[in-house]
Amino acid sequence: MSLVNGLPAHVLLVHFVVVLVPLTALALMVCAIWPKAAQRLGVVLPLLALVTLASVPLTSNAGEWLEGHVDDNALVRRHAELGDGLLPWAGGLFVLAVVVWWAIGRAAVSGTSDGTRRPAKLLQAAAAVLSLVVAAGAVVDVYRIGDSGAKAAWQDGYSKTASHGGDKG
């Protein structure tokens, strides 16, 4: 994918990633910590994570196309390098979303007897800790990528003072 209505597709698709990754991270953390939320969301959690995962390579591929159509500089190269690192984080969000969804669903179906309560609590605690780590890593990575992309796009591309029509009075 290269252009959408004459605009670079990356510029449009990046908005999906910027919204979906933090939203998925938040949903994952809430569901991993609060099983009732996971039960209420049901299959929505892994589906959201799947859409998030799919949006990352789509946006990256559009970004690679755009990279070939802009001036080569250190800021663009840095943004591209950082962008390449998001897919593992999105994959981690997806895997953990499936694990949380499966574990919560399994616990709801089987019930929690005294003999299975301890392993279920350990699994929930491990999923919660992993979810917090991966969610935080994904959100921080999206921030770093977005910041580097903004710098690449806007560095020296605007004036800090109004050039015309700024103050009408």
Coordinates of N, CA, C and O in Angstrom, one line a residue:
M1 N 0.8 -1.2 0.0 CA 0.0 0.0 0.0 C 0.9 1.2 0.0 O 1.8 1.3 0.8
S2 N 0.6 2.2 -0.9 CA 1.5 3.3 -1.0 C 0.7 4.6 -0.8 O 1.1 5.5 0.0
L3 N -0.4 4.9 -1.6 CA -1.1 6.1 -1.5 C -2.6 5.9 -1.2 O -3.1 4.9 -1.7
V4 N -3.2 6.8 -0.5 CA -4.6 6.8 -0.2 C -5.1 8.2 -0.5 O -4.7 9.1 0.2
N5 N -5.9 8.4 -1.5 CA -6.4 9.7 -1.9 C -5.2 10.7 -2.1 O -5.3 11.8 -1.7
G6 N -4.1 10.2 -2.7 CA -3.0 11.0 -3.0 C -2.1 11.3 -1.8 O -1.0 11.9 -2.0
L7 N -2.4 10.8 -0.6 CA -1.5 11.0 0.5 C -0.8 9.6 0.8 O -1.3 8.6 0.6
P8 N 0.4 9.7 1.3 CA 1.1 8.5 1.7 C 0.3 7.7 2.7 O -0.2 8.2 3.7
A9 N 0.1 6.4 2.4 CA -0.7 5.6 3.3 C -0.2 5.5 4.7 O -1.0 5.4 5.7
H10 N 1.1 5.6 4.9 CA 1.7 5.5 6.2 C 1.2 6.6 7.1 O 0.9 6.4 8.3
V11 N 1.1 7.8 6.6 CA 0.6 8.9 7.3 C -0.8 8.7 7.9 O -1.1 9.2 9.0
L12 N -1.6 8.0 7.2 CA -3.0 7.7 7.6 C -3.0 6.4 8.5 O -3.6 6.4 9.6
L13 N -2.3 5.4 8.1 CA -2.3 4.1 8.9 C -1.7 4.2 10.2 O -2.1 3.5 11.2
V14 N -0.7 5.1 10.4 CA 0.0 5.2 11.7 C -1.0 5.6 12.8 O -0.8 5.2 13.9
H15 N -2.1 6.3 12.4 CA -3.1 6.6 13.4 C -3.8 5.4 14.0 O -4.1 5.4 15.2
F16 N -4.0 4.3 13.2 CA -4.5 3.1 13.8 C -3.6 2.5 14.8 O -4.0 2.1 15.9
V17 N -2.3 2.5 14.5 CA -1.3 1.9 15.4 C -1.2 2.7 16.7 O -1.2 2.2 17.8
V18 N -1.2 4.0 16.6 CA -1.1 4.9 17.7 C -2.3 4.8 18.7 O -2.2 4.9 19.9
V19 N -3.5 4.4 18.1 CA -4.6 4.2 19.0 C -4.8 2.8 19.4 O -5.0 2.5 20.6
L20 N -4.6 1.8 18.5 CA -4.8 0.4 18.8 C -3.8 -0.2 19.8 O -4.2 -1.0 20.6
V21 N -2.5 0.2 19.7 CA -1.5 -0.5 20.6 C -1.8 -0.1 22.0 O -1.9 -0.9 22.9
P22 N -2.0 1.2 22.4 CA -2.3 1.5 23.8 C -3.6 1.0 24.2 O -3.8 0.6 25.4
L23 N -4.6 1.0 23.3 CA -5.9 0.5 23.7 C -5.9 -1.0 24.0 O -6.4 -1.5 25.0
T24 N -5.1 -1.8 23.1 CA -5.0 -3.2 23.4 C -4.2 -3.4 24.6 O -4.5 -4.3 25.4
A25 N -3.1 -2.6 24.9 CA -2.3 -2.8 26.1 C -3.2 -2.6 27.3 O -3.1 -3.3 28.3
L26 N -4.0 -1.5 27.3 CA -4.9 -1.2 28.4 C -5.9 -2.4 28.7 O -6.1 -2.8 29.8
A27 N -6.5 -2.8 27.6 CA -7.5 -3.9 27.7 C -6.8 -5.2 28.2 O -7.4 -5.9 29.1
L28 N -5.6 -5.5 27.8 CA -4.9 -6.6 28.2 C -4.6 -6.5 29.7 O -4.8 -7.5 30.5
M29 N -4.1 -5.4 30.1 CA -3.8 -5.3 31.6 C -5.0 -5.4 32.4 O -5.0 -6.1 33.5
V30 N -6.1 -4.7 32.0 CA -7.3 -4.8 32.8 C -7.8 -6.2 32.9 O -8.2 -6.7 34.0
C31 N -7.8 -6.9 31.8 CA -8.3 -8.3 31.7 C -7.4 -9.3 32.5 O -7.9 -10.2 33.1
A32 N -6.1 -9.1 32.4 CA -5.2 -9.9 33.2 C -5.3 -9.7 34.7 O -5.1 -10.7 35.4
I33 N -5.6 -8.5 35.1 CA -5.7 -8.2 36.5 C -7.1 -8.5 37.1 O -7.2 -9.0 38.2
W34 N -8.1 -8.3 36.2 CA -9.5 -8.4 36.7 C -10.2 -9.4 35.8 O -10.7 -9.0 34.7
P35 N -10.3 -10.7 36.2 CA -10.9 -11.7 35.4 C -12.3 -11.4 35.0 O -12.7 -11.8 33.9
K36 N -13.1 -10.7 35.8 CA -14.5 -10.4 35.4 C -14.5 -9.6 34.1 O -15.4 -9.7 33.3
A37 N -13.6 -8.7 34.0 CA -13.5 -7.8 32.8 C -13.2 -8.7 31.6 O -13.8 -8.5 30.5
A38 N -12.3 -9.7 31.8 CA -12.0 -10.6 30.7 C -13.2 -11.4 30.3 O -13.4 -11.7 29.1
Q39 N -14.0 -11.9 31.3 CA -15.2 -12.6 31.0 C -16.2 -11.8 30.2 O -16.8 -12.2 29.3
R40 N -16.3 -10.5 30.6 CA -17.2 -9.6 29.9 C -16.8 -9.3 28.5 O -17.6 -9.3 27.6
L41 N -15.5 -9.1 28.3 CA -15.0 -8.8 26.9 C -15.0 -10.1 26.0 O -15.2 -10.0 24.8
G42 N -14.7 -11.2 26.7 CA -14.7 -12.5 25.9 C -13.7 -12.4 24.8 O -12.6 -12.0 24.9
V43 N -14.2 -12.8 23.6 CA -13.3 -13.0 22.4 C -12.9 -11.6 21.9 O -12.0 -11.5 21.0
V44 N -13.5 -10.5 22.4 CA -13.1 -9.2 21.9 C -11.6 -8.9 22.1 O -11.0 -8.3 21.3
L45 N -11.1 -9.3 23.3 CA -9.7 -9.0 23.6 C -8.8 -9.6 22.6 O -7.9 -8.9 22.0
P46 N -8.8 -10.9 22.3 CA -7.9 -11.4 21.3 C -8.1 -10.9 19.9 O -7.2 -10.7 19.1
L47 N -9.4 -10.6 19.6 CA -9.7 -10.0 18.3 C -9.1 -8.6 18.1 O -8.5 -8.3 17.1
L48 N -9.2 -7.8 19.2 CA -8.6 -6.5 19.2 C -7.1 -6.6 19.1 O -6.5 -5.9 18.3
A49 N -6.5 -7.6 19.8 CA -5.0 -7.8 19.7 C -4.6 -8.2 18.3 O -3.6 -7.9 17.8
L50 N -5.5 -9.0 17.6 CA -5.2 -9.5 16.3 C -5.2 -8.3 15.3 O -4.4 -8.2 14.4
V51 N -6.2 -7.5 15.4 CA -6.3 -6.3 14.5 C -5.1 -5.4 14.8 O -4.5 -4.9 13.8
T52 N -4.7 -5.2 16.0 CA -3.5 -4.4 16.3 C -2.3 -5.0 15.7 O -1.5 -4.3 15.1
L53 N -2.1 -6.3 15.9 CA -1.0 -7.0 15.3 C -1.0 -6.9 13.8 O 0.1 -6.6 13.2
A54 N -2.1 -7.0 13.1 CA -2.1 -6.9 11.6 C -1.8 -5.4 11.2 O -1.3 -5.2 10.1
S55 N -2.2 -4.4 12.0 CA -2.0 -3.1 11.6 C -0.5 -2.7 11.6 O -0.1 -1.8 10.9
V56 N 0.3 -3.4 12.4 CA 1.7 -3.0 12.5 C 2.5 -3.2 11.2 O 3.1 -2.3 10.7
P57 N 2.5 -4.5 10.7 CA 3.2 -4.7 9.4 C 2.6 -3.9 8.2 O 3.4 -3.4 7.3
L58 N 1.3 -3.7 8.2 CA 0.7 -2.9 7.2 C 1.2 -1.5 7.2 O 1.6 -0.9 6.2
T59 N 1.3 -0.9 8.4 CA 1.8 0.5 8.6 C 3.3 0.5 8.3 O 3.8 1.5 7.6
S60 N 4.0 -0.5 8.7 CA 5.5 -0.5 8.5 C 5.8 -0.6 7.0 O 6.7 0.0 6.5
N61 N 5.0 -1.5 6.3 CA 5.3 -1.6 4.8 C 5.0 -0.3 4.1 O 5.7 0.1 3.2
A62 N 3.9 0.4 4.5 CA 3.6 1.7 3.9 C 4.7 2.7 4.3 O 5.1 3.6 3.5
G63 N 5.3 2.6 5.5 CA 6.4 3.4 5.9 C 7.6 3.2 5.1 O 8.4 4.1 4.7
E64 N 7.9 1.9 4.7 CA 9.1 1.6 3.9 C 8.9 2.2 2.5 O 9.9 2.7 1.9
W65 N 7.7 2.2 2.0 CA 7.4 2.8 0.7 C 7.7 4.3 0.8 O 8.4 4.9 0.0
L66 N 7.2 4.9 1.9 CA 7.4 6.4 2.1 C 8.8 6.7 2.3 O 9.3 7.7 1.8
E67 N 9.6 5.9 3.0 CA 11.0 6.1 3.2 C 11.7 6.3 1.9 O 12.7 7.0 1.8
G68 N 11.3 5.5 0.9 CA 12.0 5.6 -0.4 C 11.6 6.8 -1.2 O 12.1 7.1 -2.3
H69 N 10.6 7.6 -0.7 CA 10.1 8.8 -1.4 C 10.3 10.1 -0.7 O 9.8 11.1 -1.0
V70 N 11.2 10.0 0.4 CA 11.5 11.3 1.1 C 13.0 11.4 1.1 O 13.8 10.4 0.8
D71 N 13.5 12.6 1.4 CA 15.0 12.7 1.5 C 15.5 11.8 2.6 O 15.0 11.7 3.7
D72 N 16.7 11.2 2.3 CA 17.3 10.3 3.3 C 18.1 11.2 4.3 O 18.9 12.0 3.9
N73 N 17.8 11.0 5.6 CA 18.5 11.7 6.6 C 18.5 10.8 7.9 O 17.8 9.8 7.9
A74 N 19.3 11.2 8.9 CA 19.4 10.4 10.1 C 18.1 10.3 10.8 O 17.9 9.2 11.4
L75 N 17.3 11.3 10.8 CA 16.0 11.2 11.5 C 15.1 10.2 10.9 O 14.4 9.4 11.6
V76 N 15.0 10.2 9.6 CA 14.2 9.2 8.9 C 14.7 7.8 9.1 O 13.9 6.8 9.4
R77 N 16.0 7.6 9.1 CA 16.6 6.3 9.3 C 16.3 5.8 10.8 O 16.0 4.7 11.0
R78 N 16.4 6.7 11.7 CA 16.2 6.4 13.1 C 14.7 6.0 13.3 O 14.4 5.0 14.0
H79 N 13.8 6.7 12.7 CA 12.4 6.4 12.8 C 12.1 5.0 12.2 O 11.4 4.2 12.7
A80 N 12.7 4.7 11.0 CA 12.5 3.4 10.4 C 13.1 2.3 11.3 O 12.5 1.2 11.4
E81 N 14.3 2.5 11.9 CA 14.8 1.5 12.8 C 13.9 1.2 14.0 O 13.7 0.1 14.3
L82 N 13.4 2.3 14.6 CA 12.5 2.1 15.7 C 11.2 1.4 15.3 O 10.7 0.5 16.0
G83 N 10.7 1.8 14.2 CA 9.5 1.2 13.7 C 9.6 -0.3 13.5 O 8.6 -1.1 13.7
D84 N 10.8 -0.8 13.1 CA 11.0 -2.2 12.9 C 10.9 -3.0 14.2 O 10.7 -4.2 14.1
G85 N 11.0 -2.3 15.3 CA 11.0 -3.0 16.6 C 9.6 -3.2 17.2 O 9.4 -3.8 18.2
L86 N 8.5 -2.7 16.6 CA 7.2 -2.7 17.2 C 6.5 -4.1 17.0 O 5.7 -4.5 17.8
L87 N 6.8 -4.8 15.9 CA 6.1 -6.0 15.6 C 6.2 -7.1 16.7 O 5.2 -7.7 17.1
P88 N 7.4 -7.3 17.3 CA 7.5 -8.2 18.5 C 6.6 -7.8 19.7 O 6.0 -8.7 20.3
W89 N 6.5 -6.5 19.9 CA 5.7 -6.1 21.0 C 4.2 -6.3 20.7 O 3.4 -6.8 21.6
A90 N 3.8 -6.0 19.5 CA 2.4 -6.3 19.1 C 2.1 -7.8 19.1 O 1.0 -8.3 19.5
G91 N 3.1 -8.6 18.7 CA 3.0 -10.1 18.8 C 2.8 -10.5 20.2 O 2.0 -11.4 20.5
G92 N 3.6 -9.9 21.1 CA 3.5 -10.3 22.5 C 2.1 -9.9 23.1 O 1.5 -10.7 23.9
L93 N 1.6 -8.7 22.7 CA 0.2 -8.4 23.1 C -0.8 -9.4 22.6 O -1.7 -9.8 23.4
F94 N -0.7 -9.8 21.4 CA -1.6 -10.8 20.8 C -1.5 -12.2 21.6 O -2.5 -12.7 22.0
V95 N -0.3 -12.7 21.8 CA -0.1 -14.0 22.4 C -0.7 -13.9 23.9 O -1.4 -14.8 24.3
L96 N -0.4 -12.8 24.6 CA -0.9 -12.7 25.9 C -2.4 -12.5 26.0 O -3.1 -13.1 26.9
A97 N -2.9 -11.8 25.0 CA -4.4 -11.7 25.0 C -5.1 -13.0 24.7 O -6.1 -13.3 25.4
V98 N -4.5 -13.8 23.9 CA -5.1 -15.2 23.7 C -4.9 -16.0 25.0 O -5.9 -16.7 25.4
V99 N -3.8 -15.9 25.6 CA -3.6 -16.7 26.8 C -4.5 -16.3 27.9 O -5.2 -17.1 28.6
V100 N -4.7 -15.0 28.1 CA -5.6 -14.5 29.1 C -7.0 -14.9 28.8 O -7.8 -15.4 29.7
W101 N -7.4 -14.7 27.6 CA -8.8 -15.1 27.1 C -9.0 -16.6 27.4 O -10.0 -17.0 27.9
W102 N -8.1 -17.4 27.0 CA -8.2 -18.9 27.1 C -8.2 -19.3 28.6 O -9.1 -20.1 29.0
A103 N -7.3 -18.7 29.4 CA -7.2 -19.1 30.8 C -8.5 -18.7 31.6 O -9.0 -19.4 32.4
I104 N -9.0 -17.5 31.3 CA -10.2 -17.0 32.0 C -11.4 -17.8 31.6 O -12.2 -18.2 32.4
G105 N -11.5 -18.1 30.3 CA -12.6 -18.9 29.8 C -12.5 -20.3 30.3 O -13.5 -20.9 30.7
R106 N -11.3 -20.9 30.4 CA -11.2 -22.2 31.0 C -11.5 -22.3 32.5 O -12.2 -23.2 32.9
A107 N -11.1 -21.2 33.2 CA -11.5 -21.2 34.6 C -13.0 -21.0 34.8 O -13.5 -21.6 35.7
A108 N -13.6 -20.3 33.9 CA -15.1 -20.1 34.1 C -15.8 -21.4 33.8 O -16.8 -21.7 34.4
V109 N -15.3 -22.2 32.8 CA -16.0 -23.4 32.5 C -15.8 -24.5 33.5 O -16.7 -25.2 33.9
S110 N -14.5 -24.6 34.0 CA -14.2 -25.7 34.9 C -14.6 -25.3 36.4 O -14.6 -26.2 37.2
G111 N -14.7 -24.0 36.7 CA -14.9 -23.6 38.1 C -13.6 -23.7 38.8 O -12.6 -24.2 38.3
T112 N -13.6 -23.2 40.0 CA -12.3 -23.3 40.8 C -12.6 -24.1 42.0 O -13.1 -23.6 43.0
S113 N -12.1 -25.3 42.0 CA -12.2 -26.1 43.2 C -10.9 -25.9 44.0 O -10.0 -25.3 43.5
D114 N -10.9 -26.4 45.2 CA -9.7 -26.1 46.1 C -8.5 -26.7 45.5 O -7.4 -26.1 45.7
G115 N -8.5 -27.8 44.8 CA -7.3 -28.4 44.2 C -6.8 -27.6 43.0 O -5.6 -27.7 42.8
T116 N -7.6 -26.9 42.3 CA -7.1 -26.2 41.1 C -6.9 -24.7 41.4 O -6.5 -23.9 40.5
R117 N -7.3 -24.2 42.6 CA -7.3 -22.8 42.8 C -5.9 -22.2 42.8 O -5.6 -21.2 42.2
R118 N -4.9 -22.9 43.4 CA -3.5 -22.4 43.5 C -2.9 -22.3 42.1 O -2.4 -21.2 41.8
P119 N -2.9 -23.3 41.3 CA -2.3 -23.2 39.9 C -3.0 -22.1 39.1 O -2.4 -21.3 38.4
A120 N -4.3 -21.9 39.3 CA -5.1 -20.9 38.5 C -4.6 -19.5 39.0 O -4.4 -18.6 38.1
K121 N -4.4 -19.3 40.3 CA -3.9 -18.0 40.8 C -2.5 -17.7 40.3 O -2.2 -16.6 40.0
L122 N -1.7 -18.8 40.3 CA -0.3 -18.6 39.8 C -0.3 -18.2 38.3 O 0.5 -17.3 37.9
L123 N -1.1 -18.9 37.5 CA -1.2 -18.5 36.1 C -1.7 -17.1 35.9 O -1.2 -16.4 35.1
Q124 N -2.7 -16.7 36.7 CA -3.3 -15.4 36.6 C -2.2 -14.3 37.0 O -2.1 -13.3 36.3
A125 N -1.5 -14.6 38.1 CA -0.4 -13.7 38.5 C 0.7 -13.6 37.4 O 1.2 -12.5 37.1
A126 N 1.1 -14.7 36.9 CA 2.1 -14.7 35.8 C 1.6 -13.9 34.6 O 2.4 -13.1 34.0
A127 N 0.4 -14.2 34.2 CA -0.2 -13.5 33.0 C -0.3 -12.0 33.3 O 0.0 -11.1 32.4
A128 N -0.6 -11.6 34.5 CA -0.8 -10.2 34.9 C 0.6 -9.5 34.8 O 0.7 -8.4 34.3
V129 N 1.6 -10.1 35.4 CA 3.0 -9.5 35.4 C 3.5 -9.4 33.9 O 4.0 -8.4 33.5
L130 N 3.4 -10.5 33.2 CA 3.8 -10.5 31.8 C 3.0 -9.4 31.0 O 3.6 -8.7 30.1
S131 N 1.7 -9.3 31.2 CA 0.9 -8.4 30.5 C 1.3 -6.9 30.8 O 1.4 -6.1 29.9
L132 N 1.6 -6.7 32.1 CA 2.1 -5.3 32.5 C 3.4 -5.0 31.8 O 3.6 -3.9 31.3
V133 N 4.3 -5.9 31.7 CA 5.6 -5.7 31.1 C 5.5 -5.5 29.6 O 6.0 -4.5 29.1
V134 N 4.7 -6.3 28.9 CA 4.6 -6.2 27.5 C 3.8 -5.0 27.1 O 4.1 -4.3 26.2
A135 N 2.7 -4.7 27.9 CA 1.9 -3.6 27.6 C 2.7 -2.3 27.7 O 2.7 -1.4 26.9
A136 N 3.5 -2.2 28.8 CA 4.3 -1.0 29.0 C 5.4 -0.9 27.9 O 5.6 0.2 27.4
G137 N 6.0 -2.0 27.6 CA 7.0 -2.0 26.5 C 6.4 -1.5 25.2 O 7.0 -0.7 24.4
A138 N 5.2 -2.0 24.8 CA 4.6 -1.7 23.6 C 4.2 -0.2 23.5 O 4.4 0.5 22.5
V139 N 3.7 0.3 24.6 CA 3.2 1.7 24.7 C 4.5 2.6 24.6 O 4.5 3.6 23.9
V140 N 5.5 2.3 25.3 CA 6.7 3.1 25.3 C 7.3 3.1 23.9 O 7.8 4.1 23.4
D141 N 7.3 1.9 23.3 CA 7.9 1.8 21.9 C 7.1 2.6 20.9 O 7.6 3.3 20.1
V142 N 5.7 2.6 21.0 CA 4.9 3.4 20.1 C 5.2 4.9 20.3 O 5.3 5.7 19.4
Y143 N 5.4 5.3 21.6 CA 5.7 6.7 21.9 C 7.1 7.1 21.2 O 7.2 8.1 20.5
R144 N 8.1 6.2 21.4 CA 9.4 6.5 20.8 C 9.3 6.6 19.3 O 10.0 7.5 18.7
I145 N 8.6 5.7 18.7 CA 8.5 5.6 17.2 C 7.8 6.9 16.8 O 8.2 7.5 15.8
G146 N 6.7 7.2 17.4 CA 5.9 8.4 17.0 C 6.7 9.7 17.2 O 6.7 10.6 16.3
D147 N 7.5 9.8 18.3 CA 8.3 11.0 18.5 C 9.3 11.1 17.4 O 9.6 12.2 16.9
S148 N 10.0 10.0 17.1 CA 11.0 10.0 16.1 C 10.4 10.3 14.7 O 11.0 11.0 13.9
G149 N 9.2 9.8 14.4 CA 8.5 10.1 13.2 C 8.1 11.6 13.1 O 8.3 12.2 12.0
A150 N 7.6 12.1 14.2 CA 7.3 13.6 14.2 C 8.5 14.4 13.9 O 8.5 15.4 13.2
K151 N 9.6 14.1 14.6 CA 10.9 14.8 14.4 C 11.3 14.7 12.9 O 11.8 15.7 12.3
A152 N 11.2 13.5 12.3 CA 11.7 13.3 11.0 C 10.8 14.1 10.0 O 11.3 14.7 9.0
A153 N 9.5 14.2 10.3 CA 8.6 14.9 9.4 C 8.6 16.4 9.6 O 8.5 17.1 8.6
W154 N 8.8 16.9 10.8 CA 8.6 18.3 11.0 C 9.9 19.1 11.4 O 9.9 20.3 11.5
Q155 N 11.0 18.4 11.6 CA 12.3 19.1 11.9 C 12.6 20.1 10.8 O 12.7 19.8 9.6
D156 N 12.7 21.3 11.2 CA 13.0 22.5 10.3 C 11.9 22.6 9.2 O 12.2 23.2 8.2
G157 N 10.7 22.1 9.4 CA 9.7 22.2 8.4 C 8.6 23.2 8.8 O 7.6 23.2 8.1
Y158 N 8.8 24.0 9.8 CA 7.9 25.0 10.2 C 8.6 26.1 10.9 O 9.7 26.0 11.3
S159 N 7.9 27.3 11.0 CA 8.5 28.4 11.7 C 7.9 28.5 13.0 O 6.6 28.3 13.2
K160 N 8.6 28.9 14.0 CA 8.1 29.0 15.4 C 7.4 30.3 15.6 O 6.7 30.5 16.6
T161 N 7.5 31.2 14.6 CA 6.8 32.5 14.6 C 5.8 32.5 13.4 O 6.1 31.9 12.4
A162 N 4.7 33.2 13.6 CA 3.7 33.3 12.5 C 4.3 34.1 11.4 O 4.9 35.2 11.6
S163 N 4.2 33.6 10.2 CA 4.7 34.4 9.0 C 3.7 35.3 8.4 O 4.1 36.3 7.9
H164 N 2.4 35.0 8.6 CA 1.4 35.9 8.0 C 0.1 35.6 8.7 O -0.2 34.4 8.9
G165 N -0.8 36.5 8.8 CA -2.1 36.3 9.3 C -2.3 35.8 10.7 O -3.3 35.3 11.0
G166 N -1.2 35.8 11.5 CA -1.3 35.1 12.8 C -2.1 35.9 13.8 O -3.0 35.4 14.5
D167 N -2.0 37.2 13.8 CA -2.7 38.1 14.7 C -3.6 39.1 13.9 O -3.0 39.9 13.2
K168 N -4.9 38.9 14.0 CA -5.8 39.9 13.3 C -6.5 40.6 14.4 O -7.0 40.1 15.3
G169 N -6.5 41.9 14.3 CA -7.1 42.6 15.4 C -7.5 43.9 15.1 O -7.7 44.9 14.8

